[in-house]
Amino acid sequence: MNILDETFTLNTGATIPKIGFGTWQIPNGEEAYESTLLALQNGYRHIDTALVYGNEASVGKAIRDSGIDRSELFITTKLPAEIKDASKVQDAFETSMINLDLEYVDLYLVHAPWPWAERGADYRKENGEVWAEMEAIYATGRAKAIGVSNFVVSDLEALFETAEVIPAVNQIRYFIGNTQGDTVGTANAKGILTEAYSPLATGALLDNEELIAIAEKYGKTVAQISLRFVLQNDLLPLPKSTNEARIIQNTDLNFEISAEDMDYLNSLELSI
Ligand code: A2P
């Protein structure tokens, strides 16, 4: 089966296409518009953006112009990490909805447990309050699912103490050599799907000699090995590319990495 036709099922009961098109670092305007349209024309049905990427307007326009029925698409956007004052959540969501111009999103994520400039700071109390606003958005049906991003075990456990709705997703930085086993395990135990952003380590995996050797063995590229690795660990990869050949290559994943090679890849620790 073509990976583009395969789905995971969220804890809401909704299905989510197993490959998502990541748009981080694709500038708003022509580039985000063209690459999103190329992804859709090449069969992607799952697009991941964020208010802070600055490209929601172009991504939304590409989605509308694609002519693909909205019900066939899965669209994610995110609440900026800087918003830890619950009274500001609704406004940020409205801004994203105006930018995207799509009536609803399939998934709305809290972008990080702390503002980017204060990575690691303790915002557990504020995250609980922000989460209540996320639940209110979910209740309106304008976000069909809600979740988090960049949460580690302690962030998830703190959220579980007050959450009425368990997040559907935790989206984390995940690639061969950086697999955050504890965080994924905590999510799995609650039925939370983990999505992998930067599944190619933003390109840094591609010239790794060991991975090149494994890729050659399968007659695949390192990018394809990296994406297949994520899928075989039951996570959802969000590869990003602005190049049509690579956009297509990243969905040509109809092969299987052996259990032995998976064990080896899972044992790697790469400091990237
Ligand atoms: P480009 O947009 O020119 O294709 P990640 O998904 O981990 O964020 O990695 C994205 C980076 O990897 C981008 O620089 C992208 O460049 C590059 N990239 C994406 N897919 C491939 C591929 N199949 N082969 C080589 N490089 C790729």
Short mmCIF file of N, CA and C in Angstrom, two decimals, residues 71-212:
data_model
loop_
_atom_site.label_atom_id
_atom_site.label_comp_id
_atom_site.label_asym_id
_atom_site.label_seq_id
_atom_site.Cartn_x
_atom_site.Cartn_y
_atom_site.Cartn_z
N SER A 71 -12.48 17.77 3.41
CA SER A 71 -12.65 16.59 4.29
C SER A 71 -11.54 15.55 4.06
N GLU A 72 -10.84 15.66 2.92
CA GLU A 72 -9.74 14.70 2.66
C GLU A 72 -8.42 15.17 3.25
N LEU A 73 -8.41 16.38 3.78
CA LEU A 73 -7.15 16.97 4.24
C LEU A 73 -7.06 17.00 5.76
N PHE A 74 -5.83 16.95 6.23
CA PHE A 74 -5.57 17.07 7.67
C PHE A 74 -4.60 18.24 7.86
N ILE A 75 -5.10 19.30 8.51
CA ILE A 75 -4.29 20.52 8.63
C ILE A 75 -4.03 20.82 10.11
N THR A 76 -2.75 21.04 10.40
CA THR A 76 -2.32 21.35 11.78
C THR A 76 -1.74 22.75 11.83
N THR A 77 -2.10 23.51 12.87
CA THR A 77 -1.33 24.72 13.16
C THR A 77 -1.11 24.79 14.68
N LYS A 78 -0.40 25.84 15.12
CA LYS A 78 0.07 25.83 16.51
C LYS A 78 -0.06 27.19 17.19
N LEU A 79 -0.34 27.12 18.47
CA LEU A 79 -0.38 28.31 19.34
C LEU A 79 1.06 28.69 19.68
N PRO A 80 1.45 29.95 19.45
CA PRO A 80 2.85 30.33 19.72
C PRO A 80 3.30 29.97 21.14
N ALA A 81 4.52 29.50 21.24
CA ALA A 81 5.09 29.09 22.53
C ALA A 81 5.11 30.23 23.53
N GLU A 82 5.16 31.46 23.03
CA GLU A 82 5.26 32.64 23.90
C GLU A 82 3.94 32.92 24.64
N ILE A 83 2.85 32.35 24.16
CA ILE A 83 1.55 32.66 24.77
C ILE A 83 1.30 31.73 25.95
N LYS A 84 1.59 32.25 27.15
CA LYS A 84 1.36 31.48 28.37
C LYS A 84 0.33 32.19 29.25
N ASP A 85 -0.24 33.27 28.72
CA ASP A 85 -1.34 33.97 29.40
C ASP A 85 -2.62 33.46 28.73
N ALA A 86 -3.42 32.72 29.51
CA ALA A 86 -4.58 32.02 28.94
C ALA A 86 -5.53 32.99 28.23
N SER A 87 -5.58 34.24 28.67
CA SER A 87 -6.52 35.19 28.07
C SER A 87 -6.13 35.56 26.64
N LYS A 88 -4.92 35.18 26.20
CA LYS A 88 -4.46 35.53 24.85
C LYS A 88 -4.64 34.38 23.85
N VAL A 89 -5.10 33.24 24.34
CA VAL A 89 -5.14 32.05 23.47
C VAL A 89 -6.18 32.20 22.36
N GLN A 90 -7.36 32.68 22.72
CA GLN A 90 -8.44 32.75 21.71
C GLN A 90 -8.05 33.69 20.57
N ASP A 91 -7.42 34.81 20.91
CA ASP A 91 -7.01 35.77 19.87
C ASP A 91 -5.99 35.16 18.92
N ALA A 92 -5.05 34.41 19.48
CA ALA A 92 -4.03 33.78 18.63
C ALA A 92 -4.69 32.77 17.70
N PHE A 93 -5.64 32.03 18.23
CA PHE A 93 -6.34 31.05 17.39
C PHE A 93 -7.10 31.77 16.27
N GLU A 94 -7.77 32.88 16.60
CA GLU A 94 -8.49 33.64 15.57
C GLU A 94 -7.53 34.12 14.48
N THR A 95 -6.36 34.57 14.89
CA THR A 95 -5.37 35.04 13.91
C THR A 95 -5.00 33.91 12.95
N SER A 96 -4.75 32.73 13.50
CA SER A 96 -4.43 31.58 12.64
C SER A 96 -5.59 31.25 11.71
N MET A 97 -6.80 31.32 12.22
CA MET A 97 -7.96 30.97 11.40
C MET A 97 -8.16 31.97 10.27
N ILE A 98 -7.87 33.25 10.55
CA ILE A 98 -7.96 34.27 9.50
C ILE A 98 -6.86 34.04 8.47
N ASN A 99 -5.65 33.78 8.95
CA ASN A 99 -4.53 33.52 8.02
C ASN A 99 -4.84 32.34 7.11
N LEU A 100 -5.27 31.24 7.71
CA LEU A 100 -5.47 30.01 6.95
C LEU A 100 -6.72 30.08 6.08
N ASP A 101 -7.76 30.73 6.62
CA ASP A 101 -9.04 30.87 5.91
C ASP A 101 -9.60 29.50 5.51
N LEU A 102 -9.75 28.64 6.50
CA LEU A 102 -10.17 27.25 6.24
C LEU A 102 -11.31 26.76 7.13
N GLU A 103 -12.04 27.60 7.79
CA GLU A 103 -13.18 27.18 8.64
C GLU A 103 -12.80 26.38 9.89
N TYR A 104 -11.97 25.37 9.73
CA TYR A 104 -11.53 24.61 10.91
C TYR A 104 -10.13 24.07 10.66
N VAL A 105 -9.45 23.72 11.73
CA VAL A 105 -8.20 22.96 11.61
C VAL A 105 -8.44 21.57 12.19
N ASP A 106 -7.66 20.62 11.72
CA ASP A 106 -7.80 19.25 12.21
C ASP A 106 -7.07 19.04 13.53
N LEU A 107 -6.06 19.89 13.76
CA LEU A 107 -5.26 19.73 14.97
C LEU A 107 -4.66 21.09 15.34
N TYR A 108 -4.79 21.45 16.62
CA TYR A 108 -4.21 22.70 17.11
C TYR A 108 -3.30 22.34 18.28
N LEU A 109 -2.03 22.72 18.16
CA LEU A 109 -1.02 22.32 19.15
C LEU A 109 -0.50 23.51 19.95
N VAL A 110 -0.21 23.30 21.22
CA VAL A 110 0.58 24.25 22.01
C VAL A 110 2.03 24.05 21.55
N HIS A 111 2.63 25.11 21.00
CA HIS A 111 3.89 24.92 20.26
C HIS A 111 5.05 24.45 21.14
N ALA A 112 5.08 24.88 22.38
CA ALA A 112 6.16 24.42 23.29
C ALA A 112 5.73 24.69 24.73
N PRO A 113 6.33 23.98 25.69
CA PRO A 113 5.94 24.17 27.09
C PRO A 113 6.50 25.45 27.70
N TRP A 114 7.37 26.13 26.98
CA TRP A 114 7.99 27.37 27.46
C TRP A 114 8.24 28.28 26.26
N PRO A 115 8.25 29.60 26.50
CA PRO A 115 8.64 30.51 25.41
C PRO A 115 10.04 30.13 24.92
N TRP A 116 10.30 30.29 23.64
CA TRP A 116 11.59 29.84 23.08
C TRP A 116 12.78 30.47 23.78
N ALA A 117 12.64 31.72 24.22
CA ALA A 117 13.77 32.40 24.87
C ALA A 117 14.01 31.89 26.29
N GLU A 118 13.09 31.07 26.80
CA GLU A 118 13.23 30.56 28.17
C GLU A 118 13.14 29.03 28.20
N ARG A 119 13.74 28.41 27.21
CA ARG A 119 13.69 26.96 27.08
C ARG A 119 13.97 26.28 28.43
N GLY A 120 13.10 25.36 28.83
CA GLY A 120 13.30 24.61 30.06
C GLY A 120 12.68 25.25 31.29
N ALA A 121 12.21 26.52 31.18
CA ALA A 121 11.61 27.20 32.33
C ALA A 121 10.30 26.50 32.73
N ASP A 122 9.93 26.69 33.98
CA ASP A 122 8.76 25.98 34.52
C ASP A 122 7.48 26.79 34.28
N TYR A 123 6.72 26.41 33.29
CA TYR A 123 5.43 27.04 33.00
C TYR A 123 4.30 26.03 33.18
N ARG A 124 4.49 25.09 34.10
CA ARG A 124 3.48 24.02 34.22
C ARG A 124 2.10 24.58 34.60
N LYS A 125 2.09 25.54 35.53
CA LYS A 125 0.81 26.12 35.95
C LYS A 125 0.13 26.82 34.77
N GLU A 126 0.91 27.65 34.06
CA GLU A 126 0.36 28.39 32.91
C GLU A 126 -0.09 27.42 31.81
N ASN A 127 0.67 26.36 31.62
CA ASN A 127 0.28 25.40 30.58
C ASN A 127 -1.07 24.76 30.91
N GLY A 128 -1.32 24.54 32.20
CA GLY A 128 -2.63 24.00 32.60
C GLY A 128 -3.75 24.98 32.25
N GLU A 129 -3.49 26.26 32.47
CA GLU A 129 -4.51 27.28 32.16
C GLU A 129 -4.69 27.45 30.65
N VAL A 130 -3.58 27.44 29.94
CA VAL A 130 -3.64 27.52 28.48
C VAL A 130 -4.40 26.31 27.93
N TRP A 131 -4.13 25.17 28.52
CA TRP A 131 -4.78 23.95 28.03
C TRP A 131 -6.31 24.03 28.18
N ALA A 132 -6.78 24.65 29.25
CA ALA A 132 -8.24 24.80 29.42
C ALA A 132 -8.82 25.62 28.26
N GLU A 133 -8.06 26.60 27.77
CA GLU A 133 -8.52 27.39 26.60
C GLU A 133 -8.46 26.54 25.33
N MET A 134 -7.47 25.70 25.23
CA MET A 134 -7.40 24.77 24.08
C MET A 134 -8.63 23.86 24.10
N GLU A 135 -9.00 23.40 25.29
CA GLU A 135 -10.19 22.53 25.42
C GLU A 135 -11.45 23.28 24.99
N ALA A 136 -11.49 24.58 25.31
CA ALA A 136 -12.66 25.38 24.91
C ALA A 136 -12.73 25.49 23.38
N ILE A 137 -11.59 25.65 22.74
CA ILE A 137 -11.55 25.71 21.26
C ILE A 137 -12.00 24.36 20.69
N TYR A 138 -11.48 23.31 21.26
CA TYR A 138 -11.86 21.95 20.83
C TYR A 138 -13.38 21.77 20.93
N ALA A 139 -13.95 22.29 22.00
CA ALA A 139 -15.41 22.13 22.22
C ALA A 139 -16.22 22.83 21.13
N THR A 140 -15.66 23.87 20.53
CA THR A 140 -16.40 24.58 19.46
C THR A 140 -16.38 23.80 18.15
N GLY A 141 -15.48 22.83 18.03
CA GLY A 141 -15.37 22.07 16.78
C GLY A 141 -14.50 22.76 15.74
N ARG A 142 -13.96 23.92 16.05
CA ARG A 142 -13.11 24.62 15.07
C ARG A 142 -11.69 24.04 15.06
N ALA A 143 -11.34 23.31 16.08
CA ALA A 143 -10.14 22.44 16.06
C ALA A 143 -10.66 21.05 16.39
N LYS A 144 -10.46 20.13 15.43
CA LYS A 144 -11.06 18.79 15.59
C LYS A 144 -10.27 17.94 16.59
N ALA A 145 -9.05 18.37 16.88
CA ALA A 145 -8.25 17.71 17.91
C ALA A 145 -7.28 18.75 18.46
N ILE A 146 -6.82 18.54 19.69
CA ILE A 146 -5.85 19.45 20.29
C ILE A 146 -4.68 18.62 20.84
N GLY A 147 -3.52 19.27 20.90
CA GLY A 147 -2.35 18.55 21.37
C GLY A 147 -1.25 19.51 21.77
N VAL A 148 -0.07 18.96 21.94
CA VAL A 148 1.08 19.73 22.42
C VAL A 148 2.29 19.44 21.54
N SER A 149 3.35 20.18 21.77
CA SER A 149 4.58 19.99 21.01
C SER A 149 5.77 20.31 21.92
N ASN A 150 6.84 19.59 21.72
CA ASN A 150 8.06 19.80 22.50
C ASN A 150 7.87 19.52 23.99
N PHE A 151 6.82 18.79 24.35
CA PHE A 151 6.63 18.43 25.76
C PHE A 151 7.51 17.22 26.08
N VAL A 152 8.14 17.25 27.27
CA VAL A 152 8.86 16.08 27.76
C VAL A 152 8.01 15.47 28.88
N VAL A 153 8.53 14.39 29.49
CA VAL A 153 7.73 13.62 30.44
C VAL A 153 7.14 14.52 31.53
N SER A 154 7.96 15.38 32.13
CA SER A 154 7.47 16.20 33.25
C SER A 154 6.39 17.18 32.80
N ASP A 155 6.50 17.68 31.58
CA ASP A 155 5.47 18.59 31.06
C ASP A 155 4.16 17.84 30.84
N LEU A 156 4.27 16.64 30.28
CA LEU A 156 3.07 15.84 30.02
C LEU A 156 2.41 15.47 31.34
N GLU A 157 3.21 15.00 32.30
CA GLU A 157 2.62 14.55 33.56
C GLU A 157 1.94 15.70 34.30
N ALA A 158 2.53 16.89 34.24
CA ALA A 158 1.89 18.05 34.88
C ALA A 158 0.56 18.35 34.20
N LEU A 159 0.54 18.25 32.88
CA LEU A 159 -0.70 18.54 32.14
C LEU A 159 -1.80 17.54 32.50
N PHE A 160 -1.42 16.28 32.65
CA PHE A 160 -2.42 15.25 32.95
C PHE A 160 -3.14 15.54 34.27
N GLU A 161 -2.49 16.27 35.17
CA GLU A 161 -3.11 16.52 36.48
C GLU A 161 -4.37 17.36 36.38
N THR A 162 -4.43 18.26 35.40
CA THR A 162 -5.61 19.14 35.31
C THR A 162 -6.39 18.98 34.00
N ALA A 163 -5.83 18.30 33.04
CA ALA A 163 -6.49 18.22 31.72
C ALA A 163 -7.78 17.42 31.79
N GLU A 164 -8.80 17.93 31.12
CA GLU A 164 -10.03 17.14 30.96
C GLU A 164 -9.97 16.36 29.65
N VAL A 165 -9.27 16.96 28.67
CA VAL A 165 -9.07 16.28 27.38
C VAL A 165 -7.59 15.90 27.30
N ILE A 166 -7.33 14.62 27.11
CA ILE A 166 -5.94 14.18 26.93
C ILE A 166 -5.48 14.64 25.55
N PRO A 167 -4.28 15.21 25.43
CA PRO A 167 -3.81 15.62 24.09
C PRO A 167 -3.89 14.46 23.10
N ALA A 168 -4.18 14.79 21.86
CA ALA A 168 -4.21 13.76 20.82
C ALA A 168 -2.81 13.48 20.32
N VAL A 169 -1.94 14.50 20.40
CA VAL A 169 -0.62 14.43 19.76
C VAL A 169 0.41 15.15 20.63
N ASN A 170 1.64 14.63 20.63
CA ASN A 170 2.80 15.41 21.06
C ASN A 170 3.77 15.42 19.89
N GLN A 171 4.10 16.59 19.40
CA GLN A 171 5.01 16.70 18.26
C GLN A 171 6.40 17.07 18.78
N ILE A 172 7.38 16.22 18.51
CA ILE A 172 8.72 16.45 19.06
C ILE A 172 9.80 16.34 17.98
N ARG A 173 10.98 16.86 18.31
CA ARG A 173 12.15 16.73 17.42
C ARG A 173 12.64 15.30 17.55
N TYR A 174 12.62 14.58 16.46
CA TYR A 174 12.86 13.13 16.54
C TYR A 174 13.49 12.65 15.25
N PHE A 175 14.60 11.96 15.37
CA PHE A 175 15.25 11.39 14.18
C PHE A 175 16.22 10.31 14.67
N ILE A 176 16.77 9.55 13.75
CA ILE A 176 17.72 8.49 14.10
C ILE A 176 18.82 9.11 14.98
N GLY A 177 19.03 8.51 16.14
CA GLY A 177 20.06 9.03 17.04
C GLY A 177 19.52 10.01 18.06
N ASN A 178 18.24 10.35 17.95
CA ASN A 178 17.61 11.30 18.89
C ASN A 178 16.15 10.90 19.02
N THR A 179 15.89 9.91 19.88
CA THR A 179 14.56 9.30 19.86
C THR A 179 13.74 9.49 21.14
N GLN A 180 14.27 10.18 22.15
CA GLN A 180 13.46 10.57 23.30
C GLN A 180 12.51 9.47 23.79
N GLY A 181 13.10 8.31 24.09
CA GLY A 181 12.29 7.14 24.45
C GLY A 181 11.33 7.36 25.61
N ASP A 182 11.74 8.08 26.65
CA ASP A 182 10.86 8.27 27.82
C ASP A 182 9.64 9.09 27.44
N THR A 183 9.86 10.12 26.64
CA THR A 183 8.74 10.99 26.25
C THR A 183 7.75 10.21 25.38
N VAL A 184 8.29 9.45 24.43
CA VAL A 184 7.40 8.66 23.56
C VAL A 184 6.64 7.62 24.39
N GLY A 185 7.33 6.98 25.34
CA GLY A 185 6.68 5.97 26.19
C GLY A 185 5.55 6.56 27.01
N THR A 186 5.78 7.74 27.58
CA THR A 186 4.73 8.40 28.38
C THR A 186 3.53 8.73 27.50
N ALA A 187 3.80 9.20 26.30
CA ALA A 187 2.70 9.51 25.37
C ALA A 187 1.95 8.24 24.99
N ASN A 188 2.68 7.20 24.62
CA ASN A 188 2.04 5.95 24.21
C ASN A 188 1.10 5.42 25.30
N ALA A 189 1.55 5.51 26.55
CA ALA A 189 0.75 4.97 27.66
C ALA A 189 -0.61 5.66 27.78
N LYS A 190 -0.70 6.89 27.24
CA LYS A 190 -1.96 7.65 27.31
C LYS A 190 -2.66 7.69 25.96
N GLY A 191 -2.17 6.94 25.00
CA GLY A 191 -2.82 6.95 23.68
C GLY A 191 -2.56 8.23 22.89
N ILE A 192 -1.45 8.90 23.21
CA ILE A 192 -1.07 10.13 22.50
C ILE A 192 -0.13 9.75 21.35
N LEU A 193 -0.46 10.17 20.15
CA LEU A 193 0.41 9.91 19.00
C LEU A 193 1.59 10.88 19.02
N THR A 194 2.80 10.36 18.84
CA THR A 194 3.97 11.24 18.75
C THR A 194 4.29 11.50 17.28
N GLU A 195 4.38 12.78 16.95
CA GLU A 195 4.79 13.19 15.60
C GLU A 195 6.26 13.62 15.64
N ALA A 196 6.97 13.32 14.56
CA ALA A 196 8.40 13.61 14.50
C ALA A 196 8.66 14.80 13.58
N TYR A 197 9.06 15.94 14.18
CA TYR A 197 9.50 17.03 13.29
C TYR A 197 11.01 16.94 13.11
N SER A 198 11.51 17.56 12.05
CA SER A 198 12.92 17.42 11.66
C SER A 198 13.35 15.95 11.60
N PRO A 199 12.59 15.10 10.88
CA PRO A 199 12.94 13.66 10.84
C PRO A 199 14.25 13.39 10.12
N LEU A 200 14.75 14.40 9.37
CA LEU A 200 16.06 14.26 8.73
C LEU A 200 17.10 15.09 9.50
N ALA A 201 16.74 15.51 10.73
CA ALA A 201 17.60 16.40 11.51
C ALA A 201 17.92 17.66 10.69
N THR A 202 16.89 18.19 10.04
CA THR A 202 17.00 19.34 9.11
C THR A 202 18.15 19.14 8.09
N GLY A 203 18.36 17.90 7.72
CA GLY A 203 19.36 17.59 6.68
C GLY A 203 20.66 17.04 7.25
N ALA A 204 20.86 17.18 8.55
CA ALA A 204 22.16 16.80 9.14
C ALA A 204 22.43 15.29 9.11
N LEU A 205 21.38 14.47 8.96
CA LEU A 205 21.60 13.02 8.90
C LEU A 205 22.15 12.58 7.55
N LEU A 206 21.97 13.43 6.54
CA LEU A 206 22.10 12.94 5.17
C LEU A 206 23.51 12.53 4.78
N ASP A 207 24.52 13.11 5.45
CA ASP A 207 25.90 12.73 5.09
C ASP A 207 26.54 11.83 6.14
N ASN A 208 25.71 11.20 6.98
CA ASN A 208 26.24 10.27 7.98
C ASN A 208 26.67 8.97 7.30
N GLU A 209 27.95 8.60 7.48
CA GLU A 209 28.52 7.45 6.75
C GLU A 209 27.79 6.15 7.05
N GLU A 210 27.46 5.92 8.32
CA GLU A 210 26.78 4.66 8.67
C GLU A 210 25.41 4.58 8.01
N LEU A 211 24.74 5.71 7.98
CA LEU A 211 23.40 5.71 7.38
C LEU A 211 23.49 5.58 5.86
N ILE A 212 24.53 6.15 5.28
CA ILE A 212 24.72 5.99 3.83
C ILE A 212 24.92 4.51 3.50
#
